GROMACS .gro file of C-alpha atoms in nm:
model
  406
    1UNK     CA    1  -0.343  -1.596   1.623
    2UNK     CA    2  -0.030  -1.446   1.769
    3UNK     CA    3  -0.093  -1.165   2.014
    4UNK     CA    4   0.254  -1.012   2.022
    5UNK     CA    5   0.223  -0.635   2.003
    6UNK     CA    6   0.553  -0.474   1.917
    7UNK     CA    7   0.659  -0.197   2.152
    8UNK     CA    8   0.574   0.144   2.020
    9UNK     CA    9   0.301   0.029   1.780
   10UNK     CA   10  -0.006   0.099   1.991
   11UNK     CA   11  -0.251   0.320   1.811
   12UNK     CA   12  -0.309   0.614   2.041
   13UNK     CA   13  -0.360   0.983   2.068
   14UNK     CA   14  -0.126   1.241   1.920
   15UNK     CA   15  -0.032   1.570   2.072
   16UNK     CA   16  -0.170   1.804   1.807
   17UNK     CA   17  -0.446   1.829   1.553
   18UNK     CA   18  -0.577   2.005   1.246
   19UNK     CA   19  -0.943   2.101   1.209
   20UNK     CA   20  -1.102   1.937   0.907
   21UNK     CA   21  -1.470   1.871   0.846
   22UNK     CA   22  -1.536   1.507   0.768
   23UNK     CA   23  -1.816   1.329   0.586
   24UNK     CA   24  -2.013   1.240   0.897
   25UNK     CA   25  -2.107   1.588   1.014
   26UNK     CA   26  -1.837   1.615   1.281
   27UNK     CA   27  -1.727   1.971   1.340
   28UNK     CA   28  -1.366   1.883   1.402
   29UNK     CA   29  -1.137   1.615   1.264
   30UNK     CA   30  -0.813   1.545   1.447
   31UNK     CA   31  -0.513   1.391   1.273
   32UNK     CA   32  -0.354   1.159   1.526
   33UNK     CA   33  -0.011   1.002   1.475
   34UNK     CA   34   0.014   0.797   1.794
   35UNK     CA   35   0.340   0.690   1.961
   36UNK     CA   36   0.503   0.513   1.665
   37UNK     CA   37   0.672   0.822   1.511
   38UNK     CA   38   0.803   0.930   1.851
   39UNK     CA   39   0.959   0.589   1.903
   40UNK     CA   40   1.133   0.619   1.566
   41UNK     CA   41   1.252   0.976   1.628
   42UNK     CA   42   1.394   0.880   1.967
   43UNK     CA   43   1.576   0.590   1.799
   44UNK     CA   44   1.740   0.811   1.534
   45UNK     CA   45   2.113   0.877   1.528
   46UNK     CA   46   2.206   1.211   1.678
   47UNK     CA   47   2.228   1.495   1.427
   48UNK     CA   48   2.043   1.787   1.264
   49UNK     CA   49   1.762   1.570   1.123
   50UNK     CA   50   1.680   1.423   1.463
   51UNK     CA   51   1.681   1.769   1.620
   52UNK     CA   52   1.447   1.897   1.349
   53UNK     CA   53   1.212   1.601   1.396
   54UNK     CA   54   1.208   1.643   1.773
   55UNK     CA   55   1.103   2.006   1.735
   56UNK     CA   56   0.796   1.890   1.543
   57UNK     CA   57   0.677   1.669   1.828
   58UNK     CA   58   0.374   1.883   1.914
   59UNK     CA   59   0.258   1.928   1.557
   60UNK     CA   60   0.030   2.051   1.421
   61UNK     CA   61  -0.017   1.733   1.216
   62UNK     CA   62  -0.219   1.759   0.899
   63UNK     CA   63  -0.361   1.554   0.616
   64UNK     CA   64  -0.103   1.530   0.337
   65UNK     CA   65  -0.108   1.405  -0.022
   66UNK     CA   66   0.255   1.307   0.035
   67UNK     CA   67   0.110   1.018   0.236
   68UNK     CA   68  -0.038   0.730   0.035
   69UNK     CA   69  -0.206   0.474   0.260
   70UNK     CA   70  -0.086   0.135   0.137
   71UNK     CA   71  -0.382  -0.105   0.176
   72UNK     CA   72  -0.507   0.127   0.451
   73UNK     CA   73  -0.303   0.080   0.769
   74UNK     CA   74  -0.214  -0.292   0.757
   75UNK     CA   75   0.069  -0.279   1.008
   76UNK     CA   76  -0.207  -0.334   1.264
   77UNK     CA   77  -0.541  -0.360   1.084
   78UNK     CA   78  -0.654  -0.620   0.828
   79UNK     CA   79  -0.569  -0.473   0.489
   80UNK     CA   80  -0.832  -0.325   0.260
   81UNK     CA   81  -1.097  -0.326   0.529
   82UNK     CA   82  -1.315  -0.043   0.656
   83UNK     CA   83  -1.122  -0.052   0.982
   84UNK     CA   84  -0.789  -0.023   0.802
   85UNK     CA   85  -0.912   0.269   0.590
   86UNK     CA   86  -1.051   0.445   0.897
   87UNK     CA   87  -0.714   0.414   1.067
   88UNK     CA   88  -0.531   0.546   0.759
   89UNK     CA   89  -0.758   0.847   0.740
   90UNK     CA   90  -0.717   0.917   1.110
   91UNK     CA   91  -0.338   0.908   1.063
   92UNK     CA   92  -0.343   1.180   0.799
   93UNK     CA   93  -0.320   0.996   0.469
   94UNK     CA   94  -0.434   1.224   0.188
   95UNK     CA   95  -0.451   0.941  -0.065
   96UNK     CA   96  -0.594   0.598   0.016
   97UNK     CA   97  -0.541   0.280  -0.185
   98UNK     CA   98  -0.778   0.010  -0.303
   99UNK     CA   99  -0.612  -0.277  -0.483
  100UNK     CA  100  -0.881  -0.375  -0.732
  101UNK     CA  101  -0.966  -0.735  -0.819
  102UNK     CA  102  -1.276  -0.881  -0.986
  103UNK     CA  103  -1.524  -1.140  -0.863
  104UNK     CA  104  -1.690  -1.431  -1.041
  105UNK     CA  105  -1.975  -1.199  -1.141
  106UNK     CA  106  -1.722  -0.941  -1.270
  107UNK     CA  107  -1.768  -0.690  -0.990
  108UNK     CA  108  -1.473  -0.494  -0.852
  109UNK     CA  109  -1.359  -0.537  -0.492
  110UNK     CA  110  -1.063  -0.426  -0.280
  111UNK     CA  111  -0.809  -0.704  -0.233
  112UNK     CA  112  -0.429  -0.696  -0.263
  113UNK     CA  113  -0.423  -0.993  -0.500
  114UNK     CA  114  -0.691  -1.173  -0.694
  115UNK     CA  115  -0.596  -1.498  -0.522
  116UNK     CA  116  -0.516  -1.410  -0.161
  117UNK     CA  117  -0.847  -1.479   0.013
  118UNK     CA  118  -0.698  -1.785   0.186
  119UNK     CA  119  -0.441  -1.563   0.365
  120UNK     CA  120  -0.636  -1.237   0.411
  121UNK     CA  121  -0.988  -1.356   0.498
  122UNK     CA  122  -1.169  -1.629   0.688
  123UNK     CA  123  -1.287  -1.809   0.372
  124UNK     CA  124  -1.124  -2.139   0.473
  125UNK     CA  125  -1.335  -2.137   0.789
  126UNK     CA  126  -1.650  -2.092   0.586
  127UNK     CA  127  -1.778  -2.435   0.493
  128UNK     CA  128  -2.030  -2.275   0.256
  129UNK     CA  129  -1.751  -2.104   0.058
  130UNK     CA  130  -1.427  -2.294   0.116
  131UNK     CA  131  -1.527  -2.566  -0.130
  132UNK     CA  132  -1.548  -2.302  -0.404
  133UNK     CA  133  -1.177  -2.218  -0.378
  134UNK     CA  134  -0.956  -2.292  -0.676
  135UNK     CA  135  -0.752  -2.520  -0.448
  136UNK     CA  136  -0.899  -2.611  -0.108
  137UNK     CA  137  -0.679  -2.641   0.200
  138UNK     CA  138  -0.421  -2.918   0.195
  139UNK     CA  139  -0.233  -2.982   0.522
  140UNK     CA  140   0.144  -2.998   0.549
  141UNK     CA  141   0.277  -3.350   0.509
  142UNK     CA  142   0.616  -3.520   0.467
  143UNK     CA  143   0.800  -3.194   0.418
  144UNK     CA  144   0.545  -3.048   0.178
  145UNK     CA  145   0.406  -2.714   0.305
  146UNK     CA  146   0.037  -2.659   0.367
  147UNK     CA  147  -0.136  -2.479   0.084
  148UNK     CA  148  -0.463  -2.337  -0.044
  149UNK     CA  149  -0.568  -2.102  -0.322
  150UNK     CA  150  -0.884  -1.894  -0.296
  151UNK     CA  151  -0.955  -1.618  -0.548
  152UNK     CA  152  -1.204  -1.335  -0.570
  153UNK     CA  153  -1.300  -1.482  -0.908
  154UNK     CA  154  -1.408  -1.804  -0.732
  155UNK     CA  155  -1.700  -1.630  -0.563
  156UNK     CA  156  -1.959  -1.358  -0.626
  157UNK     CA  157  -1.944  -1.005  -0.488
  158UNK     CA  158  -2.218  -1.089  -0.239
  159UNK     CA  159  -2.023  -1.392  -0.118
  160UNK     CA  160  -1.708  -1.183  -0.093
  161UNK     CA  161  -1.889  -0.925   0.115
  162UNK     CA  162  -1.986  -1.195   0.364
  163UNK     CA  163  -1.621  -1.264   0.451
  164UNK     CA  164  -1.418  -1.129   0.742
  165UNK     CA  165  -1.082  -0.969   0.671
  166UNK     CA  166  -0.784  -1.088   0.876
  167UNK     CA  167  -0.418  -0.997   0.898
  168UNK     CA  168  -0.234  -1.131   0.594
  169UNK     CA  169  -0.036  -1.443   0.677
  170UNK     CA  170  -0.034  -1.823   0.693
  171UNK     CA  171   0.151  -2.103   0.866
  172UNK     CA  172   0.316  -2.334   0.608
  173UNK     CA  173   0.357  -2.607   0.870
  174UNK     CA  174  -0.014  -2.625   0.947
  175UNK     CA  175  -0.205  -2.951   0.959
  176UNK     CA  176  -0.540  -2.784   1.025
  177UNK     CA  177  -0.716  -2.477   0.886
  178UNK     CA  178  -0.696  -2.311   1.226
  179UNK     CA  179  -0.319  -2.355   1.234
  180UNK     CA  180  -0.287  -2.240   0.872
  181UNK     CA  181  -0.456  -1.909   0.948
  182UNK     CA  182  -0.221  -1.844   1.242
  183UNK     CA  183   0.063  -1.682   1.049
  184UNK     CA  184   0.068  -1.309   1.130
  185UNK     CA  185   0.427  -1.174   1.122
  186UNK     CA  186   0.541  -1.096   1.475
  187UNK     CA  187   0.612  -0.729   1.400
  188UNK     CA  188   0.239  -0.686   1.339
  189UNK     CA  189  -0.056  -0.763   1.566
  190UNK     CA  190  -0.387  -0.947   1.566
  191UNK     CA  191  -0.530  -0.717   1.831
  192UNK     CA  192  -0.774  -0.558   1.582
  193UNK     CA  193  -0.823  -0.864   1.363
  194UNK     CA  194  -1.161  -0.977   1.489
  195UNK     CA  195  -1.369  -0.951   1.172
  196UNK     CA  196  -1.245  -0.686   0.934
  197UNK     CA  197  -1.514  -0.537   0.709
  198UNK     CA  198  -1.415  -0.616   0.350
  199UNK     CA  199  -1.491  -0.354   0.088
  200UNK     CA  200  -1.629  -0.346  -0.264
  201UNK     CA  201  -1.459  -0.093  -0.491
  202UNK     CA  202  -1.772   0.123  -0.511
  203UNK     CA  203  -1.798   0.128  -0.132
  204UNK     CA  204  -1.436   0.239  -0.107
  205UNK     CA  205  -1.504   0.522  -0.353
  206UNK     CA  206  -1.804   0.643  -0.154
  207UNK     CA  207  -1.610   0.622   0.172
  208UNK     CA  208  -1.301   0.811   0.057
  209UNK     CA  209  -1.516   1.066  -0.126
  210UNK     CA  210  -1.711   1.134   0.194
  211UNK     CA  211  -1.380   1.225   0.356
  212UNK     CA  212  -1.280   1.457   0.072
  213UNK     CA  213  -0.959   1.261   0.016
  214UNK     CA  214  -0.793   1.122  -0.299
  215UNK     CA  215  -0.788   0.775  -0.448
  216UNK     CA  216  -0.519   0.540  -0.574
  217UNK     CA  217  -0.680   0.224  -0.713
  218UNK     CA  218  -0.444  -0.045  -0.838
  219UNK     CA  219  -0.564  -0.271  -1.118
  220UNK     CA  220  -0.433  -0.603  -0.991
  221UNK     CA  221  -0.270  -0.832  -1.244
  222UNK     CA  222  -0.518  -1.118  -1.303
  223UNK     CA  223  -0.417  -1.462  -1.178
  224UNK     CA  224  -0.668  -1.633  -1.404
  225UNK     CA  225  -0.650  -1.661  -1.780
  226UNK     CA  226  -0.790  -1.358  -1.959
  227UNK     CA  227  -1.041  -1.309  -2.105
  228UNK     CA  228  -1.226  -1.447  -1.801
  229UNK     CA  229  -1.564  -1.572  -1.919
  230UNK     CA  230  -1.550  -1.306  -2.189
  231UNK     CA  231  -1.415  -1.035  -1.956
  232UNK     CA  232  -1.111  -0.875  -2.122
  233UNK     CA  233  -0.818  -0.693  -1.964
  234UNK     CA  234  -0.922  -0.377  -2.147
  235UNK     CA  235  -1.276  -0.392  -2.009
  236UNK     CA  236  -1.134  -0.454  -1.662
  237UNK     CA  237  -0.915  -0.142  -1.696
  238UNK     CA  238  -1.210   0.058  -1.830
  239UNK     CA  239  -1.445  -0.061  -1.556
  240UNK     CA  240  -1.206   0.074  -1.295
  241UNK     CA  241  -1.216   0.422  -1.451
  242UNK     CA  242  -1.591   0.404  -1.517
  243UNK     CA  243  -1.654   0.363  -1.145
  244UNK     CA  244  -1.501   0.705  -1.075
  245UNK     CA  245  -1.680   0.868  -1.366
  246UNK     CA  246  -2.012   0.726  -1.248
  247UNK     CA  247  -1.947   0.855  -0.897
  248UNK     CA  248  -1.866   1.201  -1.030
  249UNK     CA  249  -1.506   1.195  -0.906
  250UNK     CA  250  -1.280   1.449  -1.075
  251UNK     CA  251  -0.980   1.283  -1.246
  252UNK     CA  252  -0.739   1.504  -1.049
  253UNK     CA  253  -0.835   1.308  -0.737
  254UNK     CA  254  -0.749   0.969  -0.885
  255UNK     CA  255  -0.409   0.801  -0.925
  256UNK     CA  256  -0.481   0.471  -1.107
  257UNK     CA  257  -0.194   0.221  -1.080
  258UNK     CA  258  -0.078  -0.097  -1.247
  259UNK     CA  259   0.229  -0.318  -1.276
  260UNK     CA  260   0.133  -0.385  -1.638
  261UNK     CA  261   0.252  -0.112  -1.878
  262UNK     CA  262  -0.029  -0.197  -2.120
  263UNK     CA  263  -0.281  -0.089  -1.854
  264UNK     CA  264  -0.101   0.243  -1.815
  265UNK     CA  265  -0.091   0.293  -2.192
  266UNK     CA  266  -0.461   0.203  -2.218
  267UNK     CA  267  -0.553   0.476  -1.971
  268UNK     CA  268  -0.324   0.729  -2.141
  269UNK     CA  269  -0.482   0.653  -2.480
  270UNK     CA  270  -0.847   0.600  -2.385
  271UNK     CA  271  -0.892   0.799  -2.062
  272UNK     CA  272  -0.629   1.074  -2.087
  273UNK     CA  273  -0.773   1.283  -1.805
  274UNK     CA  274  -0.714   0.989  -1.571
  275UNK     CA  275  -0.411   0.858  -1.760
  276UNK     CA  276  -0.202   1.166  -1.691
  277UNK     CA  277  -0.192   1.062  -1.324
  278UNK     CA  278  -0.151   0.690  -1.393
  279UNK     CA  279   0.119   0.534  -1.175
  280UNK     CA  280   0.345   0.274  -1.337
  281UNK     CA  281   0.442   0.029  -1.061
  282UNK     CA  282   0.788  -0.078  -1.174
  283UNK     CA  283   0.890  -0.422  -1.047
  284UNK     CA  284   1.161  -0.460  -1.311
  285UNK     CA  285   1.409  -0.319  -1.060
  286UNK     CA  286   1.404  -0.641  -0.856
  287UNK     CA  287   1.705  -0.781  -1.043
  288UNK     CA  288   2.031  -0.608  -1.136
  289UNK     CA  289   1.965  -0.664  -1.507
  290UNK     CA  290   1.607  -0.545  -1.469
  291UNK     CA  291   1.720  -0.237  -1.279
  292UNK     CA  292   1.960  -0.143  -1.558
  293UNK     CA  293   1.697  -0.204  -1.826
  294UNK     CA  294   1.435  -0.009  -1.632
  295UNK     CA  295   1.670   0.286  -1.590
  296UNK     CA  296   1.754   0.286  -1.962
  297UNK     CA  297   1.382   0.274  -2.056
  298UNK     CA  298   1.281   0.588  -1.866
  299UNK     CA  299   1.313   0.835  -2.159
  300UNK     CA  300   1.099   0.615  -2.385
  301UNK     CA  301   0.831   0.579  -2.118
  302UNK     CA  302   0.823   0.954  -2.069
  303UNK     CA  303   0.784   1.002  -2.445
  304UNK     CA  304   0.496   0.750  -2.440
  305UNK     CA  305   0.315   0.968  -2.189
  306UNK     CA  306   0.394   0.803  -1.857
  307UNK     CA  307   0.429   1.073  -1.593
  308UNK     CA  308   0.460   0.888  -1.261
  309UNK     CA  309   0.697   0.598  -1.187
  310UNK     CA  310   0.664   0.391  -0.871
  311UNK     CA  311   0.934   0.136  -0.789
  312UNK     CA  312   0.997  -0.021  -0.450
  313UNK     CA  313   1.181   0.258  -0.272
  314UNK     CA  314   1.505   0.062  -0.236
  315UNK     CA  315   1.567   0.133  -0.607
  316UNK     CA  316   1.569   0.509  -0.548
  317UNK     CA  317   1.879   0.535  -0.330
  318UNK     CA  318   2.230   0.393  -0.296
  319UNK     CA  319   2.538   0.443  -0.076
  320UNK     CA  320   2.818   0.652  -0.226
  321UNK     CA  321   3.193   0.618  -0.172
  322UNK     CA  322   3.172   0.835   0.139
  323UNK     CA  323   2.908   0.615   0.299
  324UNK     CA  324   2.626   0.862   0.239
  325UNK     CA  325   2.278   0.769   0.115
  326UNK     CA  326   2.222   0.943  -0.218
  327UNK     CA  327   1.981   0.924  -0.515
  328UNK     CA  328   2.024   0.621  -0.739
  329UNK     CA  329   2.081   0.616  -1.114
  330UNK     CA  330   1.717   0.520  -1.159
  331UNK     CA  331   1.596   0.817  -0.954
  332UNK     CA  332   1.823   1.055  -1.144
  333UNK     CA  333   1.697   0.922  -1.479
  334UNK     CA  334   1.333   0.974  -1.378
  335UNK     CA  335   1.408   1.328  -1.269
  336UNK     CA  336   1.590   1.409  -1.593
  337UNK     CA  337   1.289   1.281  -1.788
  338UNK     CA  338   1.061   1.525  -1.607
  339UNK     CA  339   0.862   1.247  -1.442
  340UNK     CA  340   0.747   1.215  -1.082
  341UNK     CA  341   0.807   0.933  -0.834
  342UNK     CA  342   0.592   0.759  -0.577
  343UNK     CA  343   0.781   0.514  -0.354
  344UNK     CA  344   0.650   0.197  -0.192
  345UNK     CA  345   0.616   0.080   0.080
  346UNK     CA  346   0.719   0.216   0.418
  347UNK     CA  347   0.665   0.005   0.732
  348UNK     CA  348   0.681  -0.336   0.561
  349UNK     CA  349   1.028  -0.439   0.680
  350UNK     CA  350   0.989  -0.521   1.045
  351UNK     CA  351   1.294  -0.422   1.249
  352UNK     CA  352   1.586  -0.248   1.078
  353UNK     CA  353   1.866  -0.365   1.307
  354UNK     CA  354   1.938  -0.643   1.058
  355UNK     CA  355   1.957  -0.416   0.757
  356UNK     CA  356   1.591  -0.377   0.672
  357UNK     CA  357   1.558  -0.664   0.423
  358UNK     CA  358   1.403  -0.601   0.078
  359UNK     CA  359   1.317  -0.234   0.108
  360UNK     CA  360   1.661  -0.127   0.230
  361UNK     CA  361   1.880  -0.364   0.031
  362UNK     CA  362   2.081  -0.094  -0.148
  363UNK     CA  363   2.159   0.092   0.176
  364UNK     CA  364   2.182  -0.201   0.420
  365UNK     CA  365   2.548  -0.129   0.493
  366UNK     CA  366   2.454   0.196   0.671
  367UNK     CA  367   2.124   0.083   0.830
  368UNK     CA  368   2.128  -0.054   1.185
  369UNK     CA  369   1.830   0.078   1.382
  370UNK     CA  370   1.463   0.160   1.334
  371UNK     CA  371   1.527   0.534   1.347
  372UNK     CA  372   1.720   0.504   1.021
  373UNK     CA  373   1.382   0.483   0.849
  374UNK     CA  374   1.357   0.859   0.877
  375UNK     CA  375   1.711   0.905   0.746
  376UNK     CA  376   1.612   0.719   0.429
  377UNK     CA  377   1.278   0.899   0.401
  378UNK     CA  378   1.456   1.232   0.431
  379UNK     CA  379   1.685   1.148   0.137
  380UNK     CA  380   1.385   1.036  -0.066
  381UNK     CA  381   1.190   1.353   0.011
  382UNK     CA  382   1.467   1.613  -0.004
  383UNK     CA  383   1.715   1.473  -0.259
  384UNK     CA  384   1.519   1.227  -0.475
  385UNK     CA  385   1.218   1.459  -0.434
  386UNK     CA  386   0.952   1.191  -0.448
  387UNK     CA  387   0.595   1.307  -0.490
  388UNK     CA  388   0.465   1.067  -0.226
  389UNK     CA  389   0.535   0.757  -0.020
  390UNK     CA  390   0.309   0.457   0.032
  391UNK     CA  391   0.308   0.340   0.392
  392UNK     CA  392   0.158   0.051   0.586
  393UNK     CA  393   0.137   0.284   0.886
  394UNK     CA  394   0.061   0.630   0.743
  395UNK     CA  395   0.124   0.810   1.072
  396UNK     CA  396   0.498   0.752   1.032
  397UNK     CA  397   0.507   0.944   0.706
  398UNK     CA  398   0.247   1.199   0.821
  399UNK     CA  399   0.475   1.304   1.107
  400UNK     CA  400   0.760   1.368   0.862
  401UNK     CA  401   0.534   1.536   0.604
  402UNK     CA  402   0.388   1.773   0.863
  403UNK     CA  403   0.733   1.850   1.000
  404UNK     CA  404   0.858   1.951   0.653
  405UNK     CA  405   0.529   2.101   0.532
  406UNK     CA  406   0.487   1.847   0.250
   0.00000   0.00000   0.00000
């Protein structure tokens, strides 16, 4: 594994705290943002926003529902692991995500995709499980990249629980399994990727409930043909909600998500108490035609009962004729429809001195340094008026949220 640790990303102590009783009997709970936000503030362009952010340097920092922990805190910790969730909670996330996939025995577990075990766990190193993968490891050869395909539906929940989580990544030029697993992006770190504790959905619910925080489970789009051994998409969607009902979780604490509109409509129709906070993850915006169609569809979605839209946050802003970052047509349409917005996902772009890639594509002409992250977040919070932001490093958003009392 690569052991490059980007400057400013060390997880450390913050300068202020908020008292909050946790689920383990501790008297005090301290929200700690570490040095990352300070690095970003110092890197900001001079101006009123930077001065405001600097004045917030000593906190107090607090837990905020404006902060959705995307897969926990996967900028440094293996995603959807106990360690990643612990870090997200420590950094002040008020809402923590579990991407929900199902196993061979139709149990729900936390994994970003149904078929990502070969890049997010050690399954290829497990001779007792690797042979169960949909497509075992094939080394790179004659210009053909190395590949593998291992799905949660290939193994049972018990087998899944025996895995170790690792940082998501792979080496397409690998000729061995060891080389294949050495693919962590160099703006992340393997420092804490020893053996991440993978989580079943029910375990995640118990954990987050013990902290008194909120939940945002995403029903992952199946990568196997449905029904799966008689397991239908509708039952899958219902099982997700049933888990919260069984645990006695009030619907107001749950933000179920899906990229599939039929899942959102199912919850609205069959579980309206949960459906009113269902989050429609809108990937239609990835193309210009899709963006236009998505924008035009907003009124109809609102009429259907959808209340929260969640596109990649690049779709929520644009640069106007004066070179200012302003709300996009999509964002304006959602606001006019009386709907709310959750953006995704902060801290997934690496360095911004090259324009920020996917998440900053509509404002790349005015982005040239890491501190510009806060410039964009400020527009999203103050002008687009998003309800929340997903982040791979929640502390970054927690610092801003505490500064502006969000």
